[in-house]
Coordinates of C-alpha atoms and ligand atoms in Angstrom, one line a residue:
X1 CA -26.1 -15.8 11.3
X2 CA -25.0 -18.8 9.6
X3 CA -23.1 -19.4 6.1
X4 CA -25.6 -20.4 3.8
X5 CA -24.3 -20.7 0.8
X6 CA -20.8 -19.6 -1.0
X7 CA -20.9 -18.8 -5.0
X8 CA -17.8 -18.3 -7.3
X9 CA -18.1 -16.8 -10.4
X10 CA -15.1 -16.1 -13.3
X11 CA -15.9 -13.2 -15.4
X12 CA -13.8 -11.8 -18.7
X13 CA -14.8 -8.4 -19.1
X14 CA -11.0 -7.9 -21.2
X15 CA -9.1 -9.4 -17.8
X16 CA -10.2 -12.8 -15.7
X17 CA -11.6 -12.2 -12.1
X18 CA -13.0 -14.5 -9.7
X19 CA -15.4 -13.3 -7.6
X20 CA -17.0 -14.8 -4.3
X21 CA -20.5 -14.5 -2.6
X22 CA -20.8 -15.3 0.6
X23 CA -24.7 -15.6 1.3
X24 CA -25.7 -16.1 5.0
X25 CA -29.1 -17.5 6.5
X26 CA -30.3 -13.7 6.8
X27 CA -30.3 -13.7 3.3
X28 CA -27.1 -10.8 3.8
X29 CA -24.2 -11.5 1.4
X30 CA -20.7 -10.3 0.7
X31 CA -18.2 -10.3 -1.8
X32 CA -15.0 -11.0 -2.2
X33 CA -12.2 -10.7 -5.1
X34 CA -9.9 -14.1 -5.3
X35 CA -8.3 -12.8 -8.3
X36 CA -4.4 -14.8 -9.4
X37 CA -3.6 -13.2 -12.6
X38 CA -2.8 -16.7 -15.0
X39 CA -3.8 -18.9 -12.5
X40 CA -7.4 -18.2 -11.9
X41 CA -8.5 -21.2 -12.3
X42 CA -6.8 -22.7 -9.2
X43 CA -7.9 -20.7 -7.5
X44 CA -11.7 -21.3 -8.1
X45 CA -10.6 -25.3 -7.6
X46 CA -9.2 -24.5 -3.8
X47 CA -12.3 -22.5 -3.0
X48 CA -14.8 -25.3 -4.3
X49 CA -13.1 -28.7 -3.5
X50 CA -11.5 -27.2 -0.2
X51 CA -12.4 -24.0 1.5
X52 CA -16.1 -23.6 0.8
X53 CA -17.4 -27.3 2.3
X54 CA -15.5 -26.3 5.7
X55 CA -17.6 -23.3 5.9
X56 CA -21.4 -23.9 5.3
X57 CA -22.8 -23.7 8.7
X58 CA -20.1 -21.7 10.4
X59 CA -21.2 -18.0 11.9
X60 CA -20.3 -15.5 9.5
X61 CA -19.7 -13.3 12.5
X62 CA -16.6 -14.8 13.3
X63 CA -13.9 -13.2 10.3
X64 CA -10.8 -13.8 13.0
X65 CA -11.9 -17.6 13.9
X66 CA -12.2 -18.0 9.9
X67 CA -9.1 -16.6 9.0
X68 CA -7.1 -18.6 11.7
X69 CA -9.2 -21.7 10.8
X70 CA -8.5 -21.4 7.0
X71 CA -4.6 -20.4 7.9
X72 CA -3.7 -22.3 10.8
X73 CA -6.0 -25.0 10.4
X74 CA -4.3 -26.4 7.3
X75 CA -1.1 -28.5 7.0
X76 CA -0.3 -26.7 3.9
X77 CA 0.3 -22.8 4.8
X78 CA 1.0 -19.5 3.1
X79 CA 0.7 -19.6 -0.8
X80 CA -1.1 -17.3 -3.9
X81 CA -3.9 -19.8 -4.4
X82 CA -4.1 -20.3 -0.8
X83 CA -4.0 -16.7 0.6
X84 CA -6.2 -15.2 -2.2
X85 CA -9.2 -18.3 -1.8
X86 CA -8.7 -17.1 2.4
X87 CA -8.7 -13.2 1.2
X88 CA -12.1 -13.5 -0.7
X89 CA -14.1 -15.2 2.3
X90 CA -12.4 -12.8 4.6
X91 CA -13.2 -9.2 2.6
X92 CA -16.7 -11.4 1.8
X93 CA -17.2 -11.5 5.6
X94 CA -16.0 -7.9 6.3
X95 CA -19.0 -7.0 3.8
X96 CA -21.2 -8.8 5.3
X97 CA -20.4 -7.2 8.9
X98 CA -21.0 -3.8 7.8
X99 CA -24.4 -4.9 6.1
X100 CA -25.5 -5.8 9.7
X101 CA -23.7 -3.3 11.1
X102 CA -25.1 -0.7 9.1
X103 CA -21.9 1.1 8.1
X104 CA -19.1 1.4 6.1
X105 CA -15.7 -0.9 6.6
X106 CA -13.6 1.8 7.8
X107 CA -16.4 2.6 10.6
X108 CA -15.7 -1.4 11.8
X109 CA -11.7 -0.6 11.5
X110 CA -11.7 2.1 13.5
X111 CA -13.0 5.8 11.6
X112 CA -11.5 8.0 9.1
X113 CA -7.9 9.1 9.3
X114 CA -8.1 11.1 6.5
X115 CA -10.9 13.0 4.5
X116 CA -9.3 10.9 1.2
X117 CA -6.9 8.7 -0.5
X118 CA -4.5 10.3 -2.4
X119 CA -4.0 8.4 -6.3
X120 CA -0.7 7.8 -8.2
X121 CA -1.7 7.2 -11.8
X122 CA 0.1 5.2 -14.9
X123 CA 2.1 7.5 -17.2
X124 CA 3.7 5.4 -20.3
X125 CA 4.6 5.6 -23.8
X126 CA 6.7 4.8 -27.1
X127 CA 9.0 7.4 -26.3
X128 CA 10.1 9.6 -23.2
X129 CA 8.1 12.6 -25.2
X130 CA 4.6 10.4 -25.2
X131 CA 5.3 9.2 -21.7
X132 CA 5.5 13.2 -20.1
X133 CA 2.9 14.2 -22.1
X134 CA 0.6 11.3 -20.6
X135 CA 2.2 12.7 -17.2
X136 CA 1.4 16.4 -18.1
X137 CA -2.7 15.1 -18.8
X138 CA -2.7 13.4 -15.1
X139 CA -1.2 16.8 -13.6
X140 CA -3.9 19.0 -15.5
X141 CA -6.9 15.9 -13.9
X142 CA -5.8 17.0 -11.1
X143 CA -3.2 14.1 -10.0
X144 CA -0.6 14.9 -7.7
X145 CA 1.7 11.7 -8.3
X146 CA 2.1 9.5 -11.4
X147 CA 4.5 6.8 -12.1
X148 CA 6.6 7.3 -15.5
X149 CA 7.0 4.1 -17.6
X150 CA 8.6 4.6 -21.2
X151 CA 9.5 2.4 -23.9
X152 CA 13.2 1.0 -24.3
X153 CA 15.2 2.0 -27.0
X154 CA 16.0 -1.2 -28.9
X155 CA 13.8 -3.3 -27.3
X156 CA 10.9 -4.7 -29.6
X157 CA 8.5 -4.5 -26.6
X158 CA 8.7 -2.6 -23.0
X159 CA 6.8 -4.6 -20.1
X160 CA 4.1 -1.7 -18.7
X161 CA 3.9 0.0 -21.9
X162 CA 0.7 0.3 -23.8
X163 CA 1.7 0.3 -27.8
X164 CA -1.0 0.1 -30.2
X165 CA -3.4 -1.1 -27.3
X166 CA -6.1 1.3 -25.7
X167 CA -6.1 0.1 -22.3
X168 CA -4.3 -2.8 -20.1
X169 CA -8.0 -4.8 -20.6
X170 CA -7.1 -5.0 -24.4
X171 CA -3.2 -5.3 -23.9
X172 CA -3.8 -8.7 -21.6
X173 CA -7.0 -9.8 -23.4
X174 CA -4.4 -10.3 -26.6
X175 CA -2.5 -13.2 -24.8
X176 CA -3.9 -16.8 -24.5
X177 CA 0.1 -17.9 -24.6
X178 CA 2.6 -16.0 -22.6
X179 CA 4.2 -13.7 -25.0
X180 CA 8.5 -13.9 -24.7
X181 CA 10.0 -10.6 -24.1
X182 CA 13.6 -9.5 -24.2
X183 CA 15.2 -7.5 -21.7
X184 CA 18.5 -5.3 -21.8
X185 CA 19.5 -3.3 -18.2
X186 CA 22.6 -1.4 -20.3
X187 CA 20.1 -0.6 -22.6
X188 CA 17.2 0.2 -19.6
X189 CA 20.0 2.5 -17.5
X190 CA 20.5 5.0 -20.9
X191 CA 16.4 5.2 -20.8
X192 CA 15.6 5.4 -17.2
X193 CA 18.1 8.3 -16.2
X194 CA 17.3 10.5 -18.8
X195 CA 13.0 9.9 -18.5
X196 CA 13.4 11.5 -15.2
X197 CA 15.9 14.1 -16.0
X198 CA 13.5 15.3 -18.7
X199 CA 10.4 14.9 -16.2
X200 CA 11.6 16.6 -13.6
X201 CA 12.7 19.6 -15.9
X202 CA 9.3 19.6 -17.7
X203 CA 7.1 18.8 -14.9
X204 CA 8.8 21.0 -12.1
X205 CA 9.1 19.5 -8.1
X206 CA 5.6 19.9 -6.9
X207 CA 4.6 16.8 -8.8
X208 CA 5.0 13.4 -6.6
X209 CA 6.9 10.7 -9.3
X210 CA 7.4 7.4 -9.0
X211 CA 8.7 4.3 -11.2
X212 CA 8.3 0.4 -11.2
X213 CA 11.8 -1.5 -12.3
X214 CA 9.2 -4.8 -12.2
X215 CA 12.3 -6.7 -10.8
X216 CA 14.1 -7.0 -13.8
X217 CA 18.1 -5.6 -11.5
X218 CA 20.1 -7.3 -9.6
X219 CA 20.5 -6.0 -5.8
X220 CA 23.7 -4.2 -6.5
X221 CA 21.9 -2.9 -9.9
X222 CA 19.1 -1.5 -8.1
X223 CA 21.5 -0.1 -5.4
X224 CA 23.5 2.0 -8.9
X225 CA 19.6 2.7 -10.4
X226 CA 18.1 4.8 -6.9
X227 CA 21.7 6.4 -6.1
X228 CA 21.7 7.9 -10.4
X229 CA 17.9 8.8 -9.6
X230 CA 18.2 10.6 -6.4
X231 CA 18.7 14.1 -8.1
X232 CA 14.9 13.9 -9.1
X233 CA 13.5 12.7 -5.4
X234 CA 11.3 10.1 -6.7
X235 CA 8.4 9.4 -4.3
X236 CA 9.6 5.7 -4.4
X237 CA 11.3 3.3 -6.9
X238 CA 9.2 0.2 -6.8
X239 CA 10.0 -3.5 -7.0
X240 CA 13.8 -2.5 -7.5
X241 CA 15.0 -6.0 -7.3
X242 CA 13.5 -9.8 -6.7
X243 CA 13.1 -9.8 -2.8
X244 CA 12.7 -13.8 -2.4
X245 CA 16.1 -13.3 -0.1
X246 CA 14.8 -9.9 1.7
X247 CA 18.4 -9.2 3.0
X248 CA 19.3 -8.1 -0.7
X249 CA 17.4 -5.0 -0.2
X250 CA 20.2 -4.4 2.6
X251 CA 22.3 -3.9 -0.4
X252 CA 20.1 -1.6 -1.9
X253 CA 19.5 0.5 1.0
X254 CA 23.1 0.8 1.6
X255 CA 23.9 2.7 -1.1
X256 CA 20.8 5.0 -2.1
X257 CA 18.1 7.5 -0.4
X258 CA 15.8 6.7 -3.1
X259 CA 12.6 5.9 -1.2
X260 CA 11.8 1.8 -1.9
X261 CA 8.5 0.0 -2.3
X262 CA 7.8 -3.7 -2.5
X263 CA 4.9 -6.3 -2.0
X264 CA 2.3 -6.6 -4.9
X265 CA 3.3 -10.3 -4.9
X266 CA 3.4 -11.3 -1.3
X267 CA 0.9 -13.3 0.1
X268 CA 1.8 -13.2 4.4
X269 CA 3.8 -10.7 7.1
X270 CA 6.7 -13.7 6.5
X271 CA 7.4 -12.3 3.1
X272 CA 8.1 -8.6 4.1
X273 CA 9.2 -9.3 7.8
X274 CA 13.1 -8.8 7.8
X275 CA 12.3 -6.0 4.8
X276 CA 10.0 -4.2 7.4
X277 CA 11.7 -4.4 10.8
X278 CA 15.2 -3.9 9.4
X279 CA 13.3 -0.9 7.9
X280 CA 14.9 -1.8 3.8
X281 CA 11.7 -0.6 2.8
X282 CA 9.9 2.9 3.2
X283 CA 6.6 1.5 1.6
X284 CA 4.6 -2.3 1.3
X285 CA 2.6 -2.5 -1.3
X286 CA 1.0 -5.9 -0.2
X287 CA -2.8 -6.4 -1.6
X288 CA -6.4 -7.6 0.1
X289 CA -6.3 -10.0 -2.4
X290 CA -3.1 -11.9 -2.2
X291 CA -2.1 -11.0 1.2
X292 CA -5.3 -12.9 3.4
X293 CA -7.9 -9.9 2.7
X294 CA -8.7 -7.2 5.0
X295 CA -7.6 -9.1 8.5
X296 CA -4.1 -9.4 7.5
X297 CA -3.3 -6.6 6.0
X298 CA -5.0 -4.9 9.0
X299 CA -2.5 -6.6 10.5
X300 CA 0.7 -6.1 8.4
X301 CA -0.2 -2.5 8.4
X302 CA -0.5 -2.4 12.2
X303 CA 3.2 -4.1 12.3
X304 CA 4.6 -2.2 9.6
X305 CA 3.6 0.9 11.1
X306 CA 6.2 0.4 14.3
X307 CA 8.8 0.8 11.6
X308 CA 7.9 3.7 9.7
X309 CA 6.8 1.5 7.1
X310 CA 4.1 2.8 5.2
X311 CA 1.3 0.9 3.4
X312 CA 0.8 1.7 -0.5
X313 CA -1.4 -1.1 -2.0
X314 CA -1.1 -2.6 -5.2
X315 CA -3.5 -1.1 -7.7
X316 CA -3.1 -3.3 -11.0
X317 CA -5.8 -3.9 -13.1
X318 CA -6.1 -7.5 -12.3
X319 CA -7.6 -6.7 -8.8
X320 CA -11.3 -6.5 -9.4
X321 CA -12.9 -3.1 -7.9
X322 CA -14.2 -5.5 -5.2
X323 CA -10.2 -5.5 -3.6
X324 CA -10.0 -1.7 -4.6
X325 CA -13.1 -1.3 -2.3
X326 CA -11.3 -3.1 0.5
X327 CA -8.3 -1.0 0.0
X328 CA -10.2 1.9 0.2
X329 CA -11.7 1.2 3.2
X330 CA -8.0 -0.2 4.7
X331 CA -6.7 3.3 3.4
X332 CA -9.3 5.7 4.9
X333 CA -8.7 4.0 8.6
X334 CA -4.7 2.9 8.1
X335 CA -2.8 5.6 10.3
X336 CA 0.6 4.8 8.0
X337 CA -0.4 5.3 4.7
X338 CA 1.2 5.9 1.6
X339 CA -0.4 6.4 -1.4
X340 CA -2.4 4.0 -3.5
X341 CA -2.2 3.1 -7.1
X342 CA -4.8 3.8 -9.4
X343 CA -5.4 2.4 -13.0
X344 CA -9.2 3.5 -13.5
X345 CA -12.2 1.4 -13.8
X346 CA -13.1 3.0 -17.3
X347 CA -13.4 0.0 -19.2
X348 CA -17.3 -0.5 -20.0
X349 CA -17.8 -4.6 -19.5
X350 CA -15.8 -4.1 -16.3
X351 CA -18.4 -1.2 -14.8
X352 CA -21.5 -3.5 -16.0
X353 CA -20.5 -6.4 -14.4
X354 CA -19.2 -4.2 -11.1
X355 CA -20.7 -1.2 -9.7
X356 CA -19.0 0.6 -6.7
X357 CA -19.8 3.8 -5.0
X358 CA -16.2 5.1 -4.5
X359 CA -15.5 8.3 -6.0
X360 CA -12.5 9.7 -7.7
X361 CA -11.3 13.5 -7.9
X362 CA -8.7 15.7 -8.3
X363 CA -6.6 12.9 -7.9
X364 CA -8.0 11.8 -4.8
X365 CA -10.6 8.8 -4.0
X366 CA -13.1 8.6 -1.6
X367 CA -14.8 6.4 0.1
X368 CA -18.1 5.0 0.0
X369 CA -20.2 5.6 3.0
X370 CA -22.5 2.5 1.8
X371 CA -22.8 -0.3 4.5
X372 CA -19.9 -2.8 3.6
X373 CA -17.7 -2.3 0.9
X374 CA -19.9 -0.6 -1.4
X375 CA -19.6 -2.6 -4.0
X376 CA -22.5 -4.4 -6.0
X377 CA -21.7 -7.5 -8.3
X378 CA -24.3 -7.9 -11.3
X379 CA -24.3 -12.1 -11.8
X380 CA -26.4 -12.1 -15.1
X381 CA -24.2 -9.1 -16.9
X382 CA -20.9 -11.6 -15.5
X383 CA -22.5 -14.7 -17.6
X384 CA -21.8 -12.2 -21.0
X385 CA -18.1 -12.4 -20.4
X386 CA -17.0 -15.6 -19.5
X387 CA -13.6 -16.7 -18.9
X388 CA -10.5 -16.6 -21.3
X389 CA -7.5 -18.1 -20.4
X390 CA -4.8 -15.3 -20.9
X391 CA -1.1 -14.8 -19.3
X392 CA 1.6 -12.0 -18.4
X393 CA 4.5 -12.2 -20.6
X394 CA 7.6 -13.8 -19.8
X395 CA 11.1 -12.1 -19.5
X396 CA 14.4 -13.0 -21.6
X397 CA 17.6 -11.4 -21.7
X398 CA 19.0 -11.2 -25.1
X399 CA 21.2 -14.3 -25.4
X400 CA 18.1 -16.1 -24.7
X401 CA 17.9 -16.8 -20.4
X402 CA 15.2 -16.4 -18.7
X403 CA 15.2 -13.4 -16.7
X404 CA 13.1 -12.1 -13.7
X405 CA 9.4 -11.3 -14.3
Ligands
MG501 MG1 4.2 -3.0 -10.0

């Protein structure tokens, strides 16, 4: 079963994705998300000038020999562009097999290790009041863990934090420039204690929270943040601090019990070794698409898992439901997992363009029992929405330095 033919197509339904079909001689195909949030476009040049001409005529039987041939064969390893282009032909591949195969991913990964995937959803608003009440309509849907994101006083805008906007599809879909942002930490400590102080009191302790600091402390900041938080057992404090030097979540852990979770931006094991085997972490929250796809985070799972390490993948909606598909399937086999994040695929363009036969309820997700990933990709509705070049904001402090993202 040869590799026929290798499409990539960049759709706009409110956020960019870039989407790969691998079509072998059979006529089977697969799909894979190659998604880089701002850089999508690289992306699509990698795969077409330099991944996709190595492949035609290659047996798309062999996921492992591709992986090591697209990693190991090149002088230039590791890398965003680089991992995600590898991660789309590799989850492509995976989808593939279980077309042959005639069953699901998780079948070819070893079974079910659980019935289904527990969810954490997005809480956030202007003020602490609007956040917990966002919180208190995911408890009555049924969710048993939400992360709490609130505005900061003082600050014109609060990364994470909806405004005016109805969804994160119309919040991104406003940004063809990177908007500048200004950050405070005084004025983010006053905020942060006291959202979960309220939360805890209003929601009681059966309800699983958690919160994303999206980098923005220093080690020994982060350390002071999880040690003022411990009184309300979050379920983890995510992204804490930048972990580019991994031994500053030493620090952290030093000084606080707060449960820590880190990896939405990692692209290989290298990136979260010393975090995982000097077990700094409690959760890696690495993702199919910017980690190498299904293989390695088979793998990083499998390693992570000798360290009590558990794996909670990144959920944002910049991951097309094609990656949420493959974490599905990673989470229904993984024995160490966590918990996934969960945004929604509500948005309209989004579910025209996409169709997937995951389910979601009570807070939980299922997974499909379709052969492959389960997900179908319609190529004409894509052609409606066609890229539009759009960006994250950046991060200031208020004198005017740049800050961490
Ligand atoms: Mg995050």
């Amino acid at each position: 079963m040869k590799i026929e033919k290798i499409d990539v197509f960049v759709s706009c339904p409110g956020r960019n994705f870039v989407t790969v079909k691998v079509t072998t001689s059979d006529g089977v195909y697969g799909l894979g998300d190659a998604t880089v949030n701002g850089r999508e476009q690289a992306v699509v040049a990698m795969l077409q000038e330099h991944v996709i001409p190595c492949l035609i005529g290659r047996d798309a039987h062999n996921i492992e020999d591709i992986w090591q041939y697209l990693y190991r064969g090149v002088y230039w390893r590791r890398g965003p562009i680089n991992m995600a282009a590898i991660a789309a032909i590799d989850m492509a591949l995976w989808d593939i097999k279980g077309k042959v195969a005639g069953l699901p991913v998780y079948q070819l990964l070893g079974g079910k290790s659980r019935q289904g995937v527990t969810l954490y959803a997005h809480a956030n608003g202007e003020s602490i009041e609007q956040t917990l009440a966002n919180a208190e309509q995911h408890v009555s849907n049924g969710f048993k863990a939400v992360r709490l994101q609130s505005a900061v006083p003082g600050l014109e805008v609060t990364y994470g934090v909806l405004g005016d906007k109805k969804d994160y599809f119309e919040l991104q879909g406003s940004r063809p420039l990177p908007p500048e942002e200004t950050w405070s930490t005084p004025k983010y400590f006053d905020l942060v204690v006291e959202l979960f102080e309220q939360a805890r009191s209003r929601l009681g302790n059966q309800v699983q929270l958690l919160h994303d600091v999206h980098s923005r402390l220093t080690p020994i900041e982060s350390a002071r943040l999880g040690k003022l938080l411990e009184p309300y057992n979050l379920l983890f404090l995510e992204d804490a601090s930048i972990a580019e030097n991994q031994t500053a979540y030493k620090t952290i852990r030093q000084h606080t019990t707060t449960p820590l979770a880190i990896g939405e931006t990692y692209n290989t094991l290298w990136d979260c070794k010393d975090l995982i085997q000097n077990q700094w972490i409690d959760y890696i929250r690495v993702a199919a698409t910017h980690a190498g796809g299904i293989t390695a985070l088979k793998r990083i799972a499998d390693f992570a898992s000798v360290f009590n390490v558990q794996l909670a993948p990144h959920g944002a909606p910049d991951l097309s439901p094609v990656c949420f598909a493959a974490h599905m399937h990673l989470n229904t086999w993984v024995p160490n997992f966590g918990i996934q994040e969960f945004v929604g695929f509500g948005n309209e363009s989004l579910r025209e363009i996409f169709q997937h036969e995951f389910t979601v309820q009570n807070g939980m997700a299922y997974v499909s029992e379709a052969p492959g990933l389960g997900v179908e990709f319609d190529e004409q509705a894509a052609l409606k929405y066609p890229y539009k070049r759009s960006y994250l904001p950046v991060s200031r402090l208020e004198d005017g330095s740049m800050w961490h993202w």
